[in-house]
mmCIF file of C-alpha atoms and ligand atoms in Angstrom:
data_model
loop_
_atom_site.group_PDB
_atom_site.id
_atom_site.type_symbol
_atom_site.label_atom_id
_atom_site.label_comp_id
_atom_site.label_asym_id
_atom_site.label_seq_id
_atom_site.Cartn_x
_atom_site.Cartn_y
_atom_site.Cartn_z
ATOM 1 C CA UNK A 829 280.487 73.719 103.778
ATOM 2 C CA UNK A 830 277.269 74.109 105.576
ATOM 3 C CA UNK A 831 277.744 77.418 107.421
ATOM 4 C CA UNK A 832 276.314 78.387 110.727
ATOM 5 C CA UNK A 833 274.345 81.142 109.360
ATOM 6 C CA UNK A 834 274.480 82.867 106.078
ATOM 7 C CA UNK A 835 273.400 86.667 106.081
ATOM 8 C CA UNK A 836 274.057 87.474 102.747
ATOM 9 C CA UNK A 837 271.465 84.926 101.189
ATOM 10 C CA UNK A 838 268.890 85.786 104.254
ATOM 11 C CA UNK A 839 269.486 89.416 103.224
ATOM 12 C CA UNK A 840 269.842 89.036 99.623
ATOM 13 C CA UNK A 841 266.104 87.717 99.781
ATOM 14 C CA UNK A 842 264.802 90.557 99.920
ATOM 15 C CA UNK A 843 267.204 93.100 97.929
ATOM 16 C CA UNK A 844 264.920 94.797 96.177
ATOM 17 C CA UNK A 845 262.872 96.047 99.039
ATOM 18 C CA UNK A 846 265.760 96.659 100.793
ATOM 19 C CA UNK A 847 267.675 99.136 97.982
ATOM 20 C CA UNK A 848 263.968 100.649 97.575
ATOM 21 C CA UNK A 849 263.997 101.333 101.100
ATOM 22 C CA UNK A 850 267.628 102.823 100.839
ATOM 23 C CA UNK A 851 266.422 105.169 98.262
ATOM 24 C CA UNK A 852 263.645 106.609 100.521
ATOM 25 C CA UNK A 853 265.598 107.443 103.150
ATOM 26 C CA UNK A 854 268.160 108.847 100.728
ATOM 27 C CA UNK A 855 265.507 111.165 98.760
ATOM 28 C CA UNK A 856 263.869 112.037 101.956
ATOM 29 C CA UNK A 857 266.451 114.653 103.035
ATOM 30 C CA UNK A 858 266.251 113.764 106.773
ATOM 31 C CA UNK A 859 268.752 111.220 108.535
ATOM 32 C CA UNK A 860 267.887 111.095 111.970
ATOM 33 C CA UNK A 861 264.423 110.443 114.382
ATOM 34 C CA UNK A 862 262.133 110.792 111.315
ATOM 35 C CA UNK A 863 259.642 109.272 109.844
ATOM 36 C CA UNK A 864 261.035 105.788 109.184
ATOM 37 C CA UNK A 865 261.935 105.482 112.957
ATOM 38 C CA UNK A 866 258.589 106.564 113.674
ATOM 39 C CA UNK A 867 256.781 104.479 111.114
ATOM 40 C CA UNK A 868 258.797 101.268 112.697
ATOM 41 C CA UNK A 869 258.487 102.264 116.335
ATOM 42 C CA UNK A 870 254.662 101.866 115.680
ATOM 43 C CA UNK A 871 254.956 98.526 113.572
ATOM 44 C CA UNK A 872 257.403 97.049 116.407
ATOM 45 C CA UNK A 873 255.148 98.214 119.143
ATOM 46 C CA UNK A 874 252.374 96.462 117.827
ATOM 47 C CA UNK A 875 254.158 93.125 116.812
ATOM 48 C CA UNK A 876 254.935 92.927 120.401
ATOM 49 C CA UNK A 877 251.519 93.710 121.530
ATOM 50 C CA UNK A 878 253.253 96.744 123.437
ATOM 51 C CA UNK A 879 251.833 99.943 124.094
ATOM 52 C CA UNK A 880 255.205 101.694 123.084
ATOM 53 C CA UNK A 881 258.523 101.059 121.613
ATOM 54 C CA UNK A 882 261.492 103.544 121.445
ATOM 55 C CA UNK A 883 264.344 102.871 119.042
ATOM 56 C CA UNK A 884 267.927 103.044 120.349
ATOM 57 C CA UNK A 885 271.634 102.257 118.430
ATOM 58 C CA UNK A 886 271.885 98.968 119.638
ATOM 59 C CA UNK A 887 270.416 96.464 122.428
ATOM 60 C CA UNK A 888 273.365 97.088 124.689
ATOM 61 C CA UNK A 889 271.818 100.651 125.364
ATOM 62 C CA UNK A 890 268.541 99.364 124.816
ATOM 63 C CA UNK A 891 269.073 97.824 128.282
ATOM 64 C CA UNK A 892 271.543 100.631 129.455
ATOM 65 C CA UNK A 893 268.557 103.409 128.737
ATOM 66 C CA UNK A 894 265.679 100.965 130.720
ATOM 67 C CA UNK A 895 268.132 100.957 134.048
ATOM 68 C CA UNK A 896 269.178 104.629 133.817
ATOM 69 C CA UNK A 897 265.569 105.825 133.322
ATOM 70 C CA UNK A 898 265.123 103.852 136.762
ATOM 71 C CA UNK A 899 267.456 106.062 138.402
ATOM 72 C CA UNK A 900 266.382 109.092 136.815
ATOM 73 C CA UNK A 901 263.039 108.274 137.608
ATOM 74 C CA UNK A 902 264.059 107.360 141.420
ATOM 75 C CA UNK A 903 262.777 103.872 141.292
ATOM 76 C CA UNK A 904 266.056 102.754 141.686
ATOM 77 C CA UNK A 905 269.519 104.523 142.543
ATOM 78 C CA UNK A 906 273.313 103.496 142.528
ATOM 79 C CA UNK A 907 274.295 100.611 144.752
ATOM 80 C CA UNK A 908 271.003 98.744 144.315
ATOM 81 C CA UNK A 909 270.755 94.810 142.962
ATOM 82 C CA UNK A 910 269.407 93.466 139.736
ATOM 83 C CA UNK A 911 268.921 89.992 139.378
ATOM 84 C CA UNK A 912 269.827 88.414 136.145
ATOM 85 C CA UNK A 913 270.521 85.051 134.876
ATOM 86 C CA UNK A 914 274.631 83.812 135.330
ATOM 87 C CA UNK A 915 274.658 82.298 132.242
ATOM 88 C CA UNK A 916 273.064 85.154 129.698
ATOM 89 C CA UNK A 917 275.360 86.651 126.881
ATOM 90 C CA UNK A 918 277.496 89.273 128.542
ATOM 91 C CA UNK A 919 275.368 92.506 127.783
ATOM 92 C CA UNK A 920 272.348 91.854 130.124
ATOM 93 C CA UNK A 921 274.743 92.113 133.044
ATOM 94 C CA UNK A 922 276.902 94.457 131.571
ATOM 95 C CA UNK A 923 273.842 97.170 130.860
ATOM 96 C CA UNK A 924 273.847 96.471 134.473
ATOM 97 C CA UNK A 925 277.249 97.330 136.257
ATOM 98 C CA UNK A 926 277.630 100.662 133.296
ATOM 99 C CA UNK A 927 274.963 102.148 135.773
ATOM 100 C CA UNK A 928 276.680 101.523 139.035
ATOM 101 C CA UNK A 929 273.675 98.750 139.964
ATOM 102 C CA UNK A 930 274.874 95.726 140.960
ATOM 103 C CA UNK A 931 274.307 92.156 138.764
ATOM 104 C CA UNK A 932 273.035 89.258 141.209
ATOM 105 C CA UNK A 933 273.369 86.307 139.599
ATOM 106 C CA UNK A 934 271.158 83.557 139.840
ATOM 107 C CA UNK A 935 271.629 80.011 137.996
ATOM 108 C CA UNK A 936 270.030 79.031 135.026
ATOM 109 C CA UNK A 937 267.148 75.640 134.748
ATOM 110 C CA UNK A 938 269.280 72.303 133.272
ATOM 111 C CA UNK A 939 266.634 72.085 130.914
ATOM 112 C CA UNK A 940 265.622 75.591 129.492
ATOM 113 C CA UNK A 941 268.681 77.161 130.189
ATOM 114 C CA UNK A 942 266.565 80.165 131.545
ATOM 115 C CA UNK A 943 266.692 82.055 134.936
ATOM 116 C CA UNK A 944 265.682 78.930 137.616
ATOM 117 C CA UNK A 945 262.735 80.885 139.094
ATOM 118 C CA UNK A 946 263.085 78.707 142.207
ATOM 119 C CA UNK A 947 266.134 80.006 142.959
ATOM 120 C CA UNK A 948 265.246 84.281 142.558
ATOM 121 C CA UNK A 949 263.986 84.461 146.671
ATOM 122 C CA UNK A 950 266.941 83.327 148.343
ATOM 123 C CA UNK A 951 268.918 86.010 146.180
ATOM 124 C CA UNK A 952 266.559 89.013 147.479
ATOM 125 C CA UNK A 953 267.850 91.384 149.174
ATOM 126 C CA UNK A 954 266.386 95.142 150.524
ATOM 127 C CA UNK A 955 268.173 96.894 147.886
ATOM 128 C CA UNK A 956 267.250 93.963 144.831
ATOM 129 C CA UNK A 957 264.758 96.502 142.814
ATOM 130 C CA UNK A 958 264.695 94.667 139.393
ATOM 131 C CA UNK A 959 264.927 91.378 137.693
ATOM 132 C CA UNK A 960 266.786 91.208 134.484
ATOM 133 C CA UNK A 961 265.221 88.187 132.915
ATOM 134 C CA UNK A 962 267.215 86.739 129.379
ATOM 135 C CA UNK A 963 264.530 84.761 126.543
ATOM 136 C CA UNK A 964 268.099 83.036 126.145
ATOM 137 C CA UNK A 965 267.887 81.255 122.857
ATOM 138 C CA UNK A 966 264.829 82.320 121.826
ATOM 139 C CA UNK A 967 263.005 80.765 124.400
ATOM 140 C CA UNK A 968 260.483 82.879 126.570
ATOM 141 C CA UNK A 969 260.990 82.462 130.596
ATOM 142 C CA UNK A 970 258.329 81.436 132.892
ATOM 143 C CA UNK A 971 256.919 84.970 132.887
ATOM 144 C CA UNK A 972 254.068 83.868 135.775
ATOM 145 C CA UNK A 973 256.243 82.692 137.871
ATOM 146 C CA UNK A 974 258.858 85.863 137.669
ATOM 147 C CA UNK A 975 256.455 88.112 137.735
ATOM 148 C CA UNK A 976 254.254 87.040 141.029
ATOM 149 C CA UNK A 977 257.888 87.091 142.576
ATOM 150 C CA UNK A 978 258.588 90.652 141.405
ATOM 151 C CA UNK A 979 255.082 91.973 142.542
ATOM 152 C CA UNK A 980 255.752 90.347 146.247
ATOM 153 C CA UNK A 981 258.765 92.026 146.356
ATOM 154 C CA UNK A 982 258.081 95.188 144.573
ATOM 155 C CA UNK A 983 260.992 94.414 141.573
ATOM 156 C CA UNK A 984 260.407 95.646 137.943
ATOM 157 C CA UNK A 985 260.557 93.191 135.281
ATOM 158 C CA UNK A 986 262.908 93.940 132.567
ATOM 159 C CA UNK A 987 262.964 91.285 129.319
ATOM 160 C CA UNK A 988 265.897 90.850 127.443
ATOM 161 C CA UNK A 989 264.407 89.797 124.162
ATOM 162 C CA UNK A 990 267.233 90.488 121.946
ATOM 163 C CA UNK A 991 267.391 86.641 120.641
ATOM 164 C CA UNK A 992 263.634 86.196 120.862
ATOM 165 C CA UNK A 993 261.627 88.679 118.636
ATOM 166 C CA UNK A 994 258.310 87.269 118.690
ATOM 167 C CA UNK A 995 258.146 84.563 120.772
ATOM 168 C CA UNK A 996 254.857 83.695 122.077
ATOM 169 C CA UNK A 997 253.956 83.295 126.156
ATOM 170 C CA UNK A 998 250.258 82.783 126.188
ATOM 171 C CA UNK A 999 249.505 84.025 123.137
ATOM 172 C CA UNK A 1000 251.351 87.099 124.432
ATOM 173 C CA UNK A 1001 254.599 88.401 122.798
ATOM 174 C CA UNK A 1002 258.005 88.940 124.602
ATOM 175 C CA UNK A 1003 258.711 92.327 124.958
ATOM 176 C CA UNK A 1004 255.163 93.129 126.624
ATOM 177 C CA UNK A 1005 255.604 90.605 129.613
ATOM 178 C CA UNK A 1006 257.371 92.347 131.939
ATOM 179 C CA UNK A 1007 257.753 96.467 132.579
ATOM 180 C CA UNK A 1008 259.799 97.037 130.155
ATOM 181 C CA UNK A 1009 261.986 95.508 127.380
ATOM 182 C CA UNK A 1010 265.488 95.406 125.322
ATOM 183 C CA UNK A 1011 265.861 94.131 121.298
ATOM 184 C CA UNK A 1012 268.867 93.515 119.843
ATOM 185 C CA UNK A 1013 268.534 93.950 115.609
ATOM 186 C CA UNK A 1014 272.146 93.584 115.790
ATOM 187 C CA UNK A 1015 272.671 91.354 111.918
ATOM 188 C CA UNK A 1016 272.821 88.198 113.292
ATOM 189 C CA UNK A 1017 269.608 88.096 115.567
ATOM 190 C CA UNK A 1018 266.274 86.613 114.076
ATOM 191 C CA UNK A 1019 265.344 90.464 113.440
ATOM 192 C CA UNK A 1020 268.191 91.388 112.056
ATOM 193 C CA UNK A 1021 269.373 95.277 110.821
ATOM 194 C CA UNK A 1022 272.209 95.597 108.103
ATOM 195 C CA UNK A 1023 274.271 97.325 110.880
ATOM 196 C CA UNK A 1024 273.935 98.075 114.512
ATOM 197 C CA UNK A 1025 270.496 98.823 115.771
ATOM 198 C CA UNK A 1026 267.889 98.189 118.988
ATOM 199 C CA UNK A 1027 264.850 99.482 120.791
ATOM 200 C CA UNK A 1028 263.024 99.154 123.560
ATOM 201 C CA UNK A 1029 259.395 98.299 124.094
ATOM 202 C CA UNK A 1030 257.200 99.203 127.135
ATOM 203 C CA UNK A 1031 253.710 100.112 128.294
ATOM 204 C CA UNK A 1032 254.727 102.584 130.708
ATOM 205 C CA UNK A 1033 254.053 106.379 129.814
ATOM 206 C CA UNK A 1034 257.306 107.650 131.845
ATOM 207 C CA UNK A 1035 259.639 105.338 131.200
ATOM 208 C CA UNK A 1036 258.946 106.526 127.436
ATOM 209 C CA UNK A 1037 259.469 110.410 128.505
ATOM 210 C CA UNK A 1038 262.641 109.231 130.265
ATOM 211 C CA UNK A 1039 264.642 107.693 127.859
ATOM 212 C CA UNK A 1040 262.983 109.459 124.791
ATOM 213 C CA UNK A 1041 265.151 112.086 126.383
ATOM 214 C CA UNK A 1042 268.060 110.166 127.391
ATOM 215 C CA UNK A 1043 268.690 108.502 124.123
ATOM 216 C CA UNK A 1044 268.948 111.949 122.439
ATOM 217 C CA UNK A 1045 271.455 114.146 125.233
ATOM 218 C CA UNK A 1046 268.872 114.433 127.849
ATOM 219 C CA UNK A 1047 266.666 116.668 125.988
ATOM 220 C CA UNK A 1048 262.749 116.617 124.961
ATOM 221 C CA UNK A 1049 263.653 120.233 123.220
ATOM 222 C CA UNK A 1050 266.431 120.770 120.968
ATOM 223 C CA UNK A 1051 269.230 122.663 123.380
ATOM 224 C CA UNK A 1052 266.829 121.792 126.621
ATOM 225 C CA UNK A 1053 268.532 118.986 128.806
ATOM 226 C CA UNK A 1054 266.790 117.688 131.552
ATOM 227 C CA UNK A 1055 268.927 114.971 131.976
ATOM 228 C CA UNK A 1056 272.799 114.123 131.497
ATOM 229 C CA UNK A 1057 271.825 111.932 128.547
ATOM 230 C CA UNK A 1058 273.794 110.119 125.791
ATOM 231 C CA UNK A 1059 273.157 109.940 121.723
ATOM 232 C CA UNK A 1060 271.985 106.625 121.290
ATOM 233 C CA UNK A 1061 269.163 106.907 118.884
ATOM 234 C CA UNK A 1062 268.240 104.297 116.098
ATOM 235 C CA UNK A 1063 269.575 105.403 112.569
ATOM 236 C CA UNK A 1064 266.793 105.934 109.922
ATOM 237 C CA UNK A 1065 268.318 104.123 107.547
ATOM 238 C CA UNK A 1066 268.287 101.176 109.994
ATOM 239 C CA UNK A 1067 264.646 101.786 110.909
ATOM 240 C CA UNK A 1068 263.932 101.636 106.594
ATOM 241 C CA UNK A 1069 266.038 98.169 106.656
ATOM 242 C CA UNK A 1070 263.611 97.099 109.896
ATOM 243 C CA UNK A 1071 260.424 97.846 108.813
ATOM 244 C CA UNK A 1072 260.860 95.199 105.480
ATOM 245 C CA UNK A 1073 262.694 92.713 107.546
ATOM 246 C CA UNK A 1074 260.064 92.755 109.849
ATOM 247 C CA UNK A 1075 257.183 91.994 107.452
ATOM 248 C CA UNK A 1076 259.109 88.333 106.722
ATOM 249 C CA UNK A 1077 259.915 87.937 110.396
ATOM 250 C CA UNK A 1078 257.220 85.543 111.354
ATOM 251 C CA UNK A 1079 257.436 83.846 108.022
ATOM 252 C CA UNK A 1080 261.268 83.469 108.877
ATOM 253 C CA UNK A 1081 260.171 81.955 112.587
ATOM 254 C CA UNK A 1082 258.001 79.475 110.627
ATOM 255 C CA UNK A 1083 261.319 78.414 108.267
ATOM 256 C CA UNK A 1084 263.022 78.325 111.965
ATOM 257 C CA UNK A 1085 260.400 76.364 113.747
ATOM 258 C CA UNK A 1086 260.505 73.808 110.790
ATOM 259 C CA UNK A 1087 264.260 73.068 110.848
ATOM 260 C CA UNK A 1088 263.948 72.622 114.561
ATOM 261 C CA UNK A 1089 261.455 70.129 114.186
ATOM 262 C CA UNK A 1090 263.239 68.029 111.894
ATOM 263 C CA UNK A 1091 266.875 68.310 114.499
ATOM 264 C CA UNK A 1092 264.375 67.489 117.443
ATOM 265 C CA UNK A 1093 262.698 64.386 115.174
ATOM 266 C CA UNK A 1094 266.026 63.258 113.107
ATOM 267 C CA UNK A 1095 268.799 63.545 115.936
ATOM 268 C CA UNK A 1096 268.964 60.370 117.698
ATOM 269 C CA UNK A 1097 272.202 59.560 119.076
ATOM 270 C CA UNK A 1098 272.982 59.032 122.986
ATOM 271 C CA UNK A 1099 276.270 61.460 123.169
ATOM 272 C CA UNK A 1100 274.038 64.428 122.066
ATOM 273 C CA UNK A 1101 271.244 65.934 124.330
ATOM 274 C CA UNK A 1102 268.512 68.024 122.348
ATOM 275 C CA UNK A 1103 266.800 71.089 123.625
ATOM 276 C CA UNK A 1104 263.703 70.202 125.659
ATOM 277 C CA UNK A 1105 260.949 72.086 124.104
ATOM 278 C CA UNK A 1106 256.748 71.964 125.476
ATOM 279 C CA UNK A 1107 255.332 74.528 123.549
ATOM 280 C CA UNK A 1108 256.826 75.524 120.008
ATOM 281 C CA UNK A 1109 254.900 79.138 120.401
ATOM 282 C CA UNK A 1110 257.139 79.798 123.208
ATOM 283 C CA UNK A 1111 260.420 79.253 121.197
ATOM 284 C CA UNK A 1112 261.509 81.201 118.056
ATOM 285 C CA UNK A 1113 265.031 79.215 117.635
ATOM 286 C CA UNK A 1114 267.069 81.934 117.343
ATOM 287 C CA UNK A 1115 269.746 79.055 118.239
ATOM 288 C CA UNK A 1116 269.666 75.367 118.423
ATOM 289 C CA UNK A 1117 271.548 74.158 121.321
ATOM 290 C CA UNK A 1118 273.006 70.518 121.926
ATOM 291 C CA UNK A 1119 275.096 69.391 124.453
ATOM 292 C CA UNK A 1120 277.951 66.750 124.658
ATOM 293 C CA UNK A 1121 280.030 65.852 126.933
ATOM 294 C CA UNK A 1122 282.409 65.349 123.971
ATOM 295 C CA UNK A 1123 281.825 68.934 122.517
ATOM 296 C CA UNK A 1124 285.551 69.531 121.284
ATOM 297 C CA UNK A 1125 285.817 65.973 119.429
ATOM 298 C CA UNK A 1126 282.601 67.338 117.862
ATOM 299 C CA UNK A 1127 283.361 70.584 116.895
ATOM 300 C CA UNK A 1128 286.581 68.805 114.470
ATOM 301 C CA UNK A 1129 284.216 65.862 113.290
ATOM 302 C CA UNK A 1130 281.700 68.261 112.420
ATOM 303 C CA UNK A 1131 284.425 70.663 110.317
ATOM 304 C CA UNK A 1132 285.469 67.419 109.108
ATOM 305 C CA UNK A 1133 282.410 67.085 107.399
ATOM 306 C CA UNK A 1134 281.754 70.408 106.214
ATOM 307 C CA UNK A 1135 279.292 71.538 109.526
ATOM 308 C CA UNK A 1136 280.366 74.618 111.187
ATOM 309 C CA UNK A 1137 279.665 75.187 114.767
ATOM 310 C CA UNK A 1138 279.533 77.615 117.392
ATOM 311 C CA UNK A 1139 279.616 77.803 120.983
ATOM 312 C CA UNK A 1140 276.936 79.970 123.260
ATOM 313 C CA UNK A 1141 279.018 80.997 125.040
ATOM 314 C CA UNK A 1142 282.340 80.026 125.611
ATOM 315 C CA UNK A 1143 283.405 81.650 128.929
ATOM 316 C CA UNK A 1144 280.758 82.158 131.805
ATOM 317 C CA UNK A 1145 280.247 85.600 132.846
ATOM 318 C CA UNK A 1146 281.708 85.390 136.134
ATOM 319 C CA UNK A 1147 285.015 84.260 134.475
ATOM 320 C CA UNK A 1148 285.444 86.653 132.609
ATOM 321 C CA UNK A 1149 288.264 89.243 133.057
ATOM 322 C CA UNK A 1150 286.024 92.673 133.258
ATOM 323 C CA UNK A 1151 284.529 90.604 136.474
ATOM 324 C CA UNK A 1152 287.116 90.204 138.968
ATOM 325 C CA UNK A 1153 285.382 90.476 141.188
ATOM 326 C CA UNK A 1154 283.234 87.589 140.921
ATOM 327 C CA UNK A 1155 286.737 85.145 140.397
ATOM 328 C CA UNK A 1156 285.872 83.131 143.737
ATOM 329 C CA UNK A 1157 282.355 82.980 142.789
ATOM 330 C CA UNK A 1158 281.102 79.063 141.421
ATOM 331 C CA UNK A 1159 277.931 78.604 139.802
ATOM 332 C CA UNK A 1160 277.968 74.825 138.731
ATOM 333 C CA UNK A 1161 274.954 74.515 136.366
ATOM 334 C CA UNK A 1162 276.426 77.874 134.385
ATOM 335 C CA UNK A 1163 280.031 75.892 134.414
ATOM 336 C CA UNK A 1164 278.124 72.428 132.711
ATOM 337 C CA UNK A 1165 276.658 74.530 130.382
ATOM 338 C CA UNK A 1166 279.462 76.545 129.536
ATOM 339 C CA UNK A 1167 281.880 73.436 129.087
ATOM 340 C CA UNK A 1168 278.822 71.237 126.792
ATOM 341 C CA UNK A 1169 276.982 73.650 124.644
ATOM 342 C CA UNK A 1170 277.029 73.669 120.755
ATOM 343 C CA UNK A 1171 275.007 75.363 118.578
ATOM 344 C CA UNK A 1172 274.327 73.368 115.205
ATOM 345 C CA UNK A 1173 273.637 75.587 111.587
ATOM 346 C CA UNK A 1174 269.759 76.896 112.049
ATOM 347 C CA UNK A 1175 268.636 80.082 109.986
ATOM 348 C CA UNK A 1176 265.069 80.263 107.671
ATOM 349 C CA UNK A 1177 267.704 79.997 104.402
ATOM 350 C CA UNK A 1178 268.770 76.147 105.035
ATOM 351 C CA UNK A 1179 268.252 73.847 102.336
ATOM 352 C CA UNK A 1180 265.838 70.605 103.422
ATOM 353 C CA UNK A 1181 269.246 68.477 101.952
ATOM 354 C CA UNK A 1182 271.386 70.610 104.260
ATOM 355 C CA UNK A 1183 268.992 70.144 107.525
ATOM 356 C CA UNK A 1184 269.569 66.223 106.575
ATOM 357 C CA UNK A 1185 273.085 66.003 106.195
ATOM 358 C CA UNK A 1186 273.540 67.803 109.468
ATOM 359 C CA UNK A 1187 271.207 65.409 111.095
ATOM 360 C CA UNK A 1188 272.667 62.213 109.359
ATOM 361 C CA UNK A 1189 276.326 63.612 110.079
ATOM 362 C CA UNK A 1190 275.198 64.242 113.815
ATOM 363 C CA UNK A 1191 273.365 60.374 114.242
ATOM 364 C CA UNK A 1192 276.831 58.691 113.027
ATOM 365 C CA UNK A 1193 279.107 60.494 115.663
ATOM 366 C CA UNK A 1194 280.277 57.937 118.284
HETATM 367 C C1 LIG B 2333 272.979 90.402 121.201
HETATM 368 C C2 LIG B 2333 272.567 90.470 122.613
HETATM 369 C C3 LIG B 2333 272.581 91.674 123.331
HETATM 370 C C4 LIG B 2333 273.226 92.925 122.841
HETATM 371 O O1 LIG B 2333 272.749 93.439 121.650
HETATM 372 P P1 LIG B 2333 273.665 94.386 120.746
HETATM 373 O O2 LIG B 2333 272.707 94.935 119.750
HETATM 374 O O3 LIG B 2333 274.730 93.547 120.139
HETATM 375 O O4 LIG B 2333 274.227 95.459 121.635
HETATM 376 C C5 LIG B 2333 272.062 91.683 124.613
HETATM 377 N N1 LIG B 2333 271.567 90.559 125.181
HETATM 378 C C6 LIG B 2333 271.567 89.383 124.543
HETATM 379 C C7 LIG B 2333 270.995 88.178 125.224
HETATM 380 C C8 LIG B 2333 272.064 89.292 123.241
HETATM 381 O O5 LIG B 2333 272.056 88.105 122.613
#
């Protein structure tokens, strides 16, 4: 079986660093907001050529933290609209609705599957005050465009970067494009933890005093709480794991960007469409996405032969049950995508042999 993604061997690469980092954090004698949380929130900041970065529990409340440090901060209050893409994973417009703003959603481009800039105008509204923008894929969103848009109308830019760790937008990484931004280091993503993790990266001084506070009960001063906060901070034995993962990151990108290459050169059959890519900088392949019209006759003929699959995602947002509200709503190009998408085995551990059997399997499907 090829799998869709094998942790254990990514993570078993580098075991010994890992269990050395364990042991530090161990023989250290502190657990939480020390030094390895400190040491990484310096390393991450610079790898996204951000001023700041601020490590939270997960990229859920990496998101939650950015929109609540709006309100505390009065840039935005209860009621008001975020846009955001309608056909993101389910977090970016749930970190959303948890602080009583309201998700806008606006359809995604046929061809990047990102937030169709074209489209963000018609959706403003006097109380839109941000623009949740997804890197869906691991592939960065026209940042220009977005962000003359959001200066017009006075909108912060938030990134969700949690599938695109260090993907490049004029030489300029995610995560320092926009006001402020969420990671994910949830296993699975391309900057992976060995448990639950997340941060946030910014350049803006208050927005770091805000939810520096927030993601520790509201207080700068142990038993001082300026705000009604919550106790979301990243683990320091999650920050140890992070700061070795992160040295192989951009080798792992490279492995990434090579297997890409070979689907987007080796795939040639007319029932599959491949991922339209300009600039390879600008991608870091956290999935590979084809689409069929045929998807569920090639999800079993895959299996058949040994290829597992996966589907990103299988239910459209405003489908879902938790949004009721939105049952009546239709966004077409999110439906398409929803009903074709398929995301082939891709991770920096897959054998040359493998890549080719899953392109040679894929080229005889009819
Ligand atoms: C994974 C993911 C998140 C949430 O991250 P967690 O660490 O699982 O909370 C948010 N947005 C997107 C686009 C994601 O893929």
């Amino acid at each position: 079986m090829i799998p869709f993604l094998d942790l254990k061997k990514i993570n078993s690469q580098y075991q010994e660093e890992l269990k050395a980092a364990c042991a530090r954090v161990i023989d250290s004698g502190w657990y939480i907001l020390g030094s390895e949380v400190k040491a990484f929130e310096k390393e991450f900041a610079n790898y996204c050529h951000s001023e700041h970065c601020l490590g939270v529990a997960n990229g859920l409340d990496a998101l939650i933290l950015i929109l609540r440090a709006y309100i505390e901060m009065g840039v935005m209050k209860k009621g008001d609209e975020v846009i955001v893409p309608s056909n993101t994973y389910i977090a970016s417009i749930l970190a959303i609705s948890e602080n009583g703003l309201v998700p806008v959603l606006v359809e995604p481009n046929q061809d990047t599957y990102n937030l169709d800039y074209a489209l963000i105008e018609e959706k403003i509204t006097n109380k839109t005050k941000a623009i949740l923008t997804v890197h869906l894929y691991g592939q960065v969103n026209d940042m220009d465009e977005i962000n003359a848009i959001a200066k017009r109308y006075n909108l912060k830019v938030i990134e969700d970067c949690a599938q695109a760790h260090g993907a490049l937008y004029k030489g300029r990484k995610v995560g320092s494009l926009g006001d402020a931004a969420g990671f994910s280091f949830y296993p699975g993503k391309n900057l992976g933890a060995l448990g639950d993790a997340g941060a946030v990266t910014t350049s803006d001084m208050e927005l770091v005093n805000t939810i520096s506070a927030l993601r520790n009960y509201g207080s700068h001063e142990k038993y001082k709480n300026v705000y009604k906060g919550i106790n979301s901070r990243l683990d320091e034995m999650q920050a140890a794991m992070l700061r070795v993962k992160l040295k192989h990151l951009d080798s792992e990108i490279a492995l990434r960007r090579g297997v890409s290459s070979a689907y987007l050169k080796g795939i040639k059959n007319p029932l599959l469409d491949l991922p339209k890519i300009n600039d390879m900088q600008a991608h870091v392949w956290h999935l590979f996405v084809i689409r069929s019209t045929q998807r569920e006759r090639l999800v079993d003929y895959l299996l058949e032969n040994g290829i597992q699959s996966l589907i990103h995602y299988p239910i459209p947002p405003h489908n879902q049950a938790a949004y009721k509200e939105w049952q009546k709503s239709v966004f077409p190009v999110s439906e398409l995508l929803h009903e074709e998408v398929l995301s082939i085995p891709l991770s920096p551990v897959m054998l040359t042999k493998e890549v080719g059997r899953v392109i040679a399997v894929l080229n005889d499907f009819q």
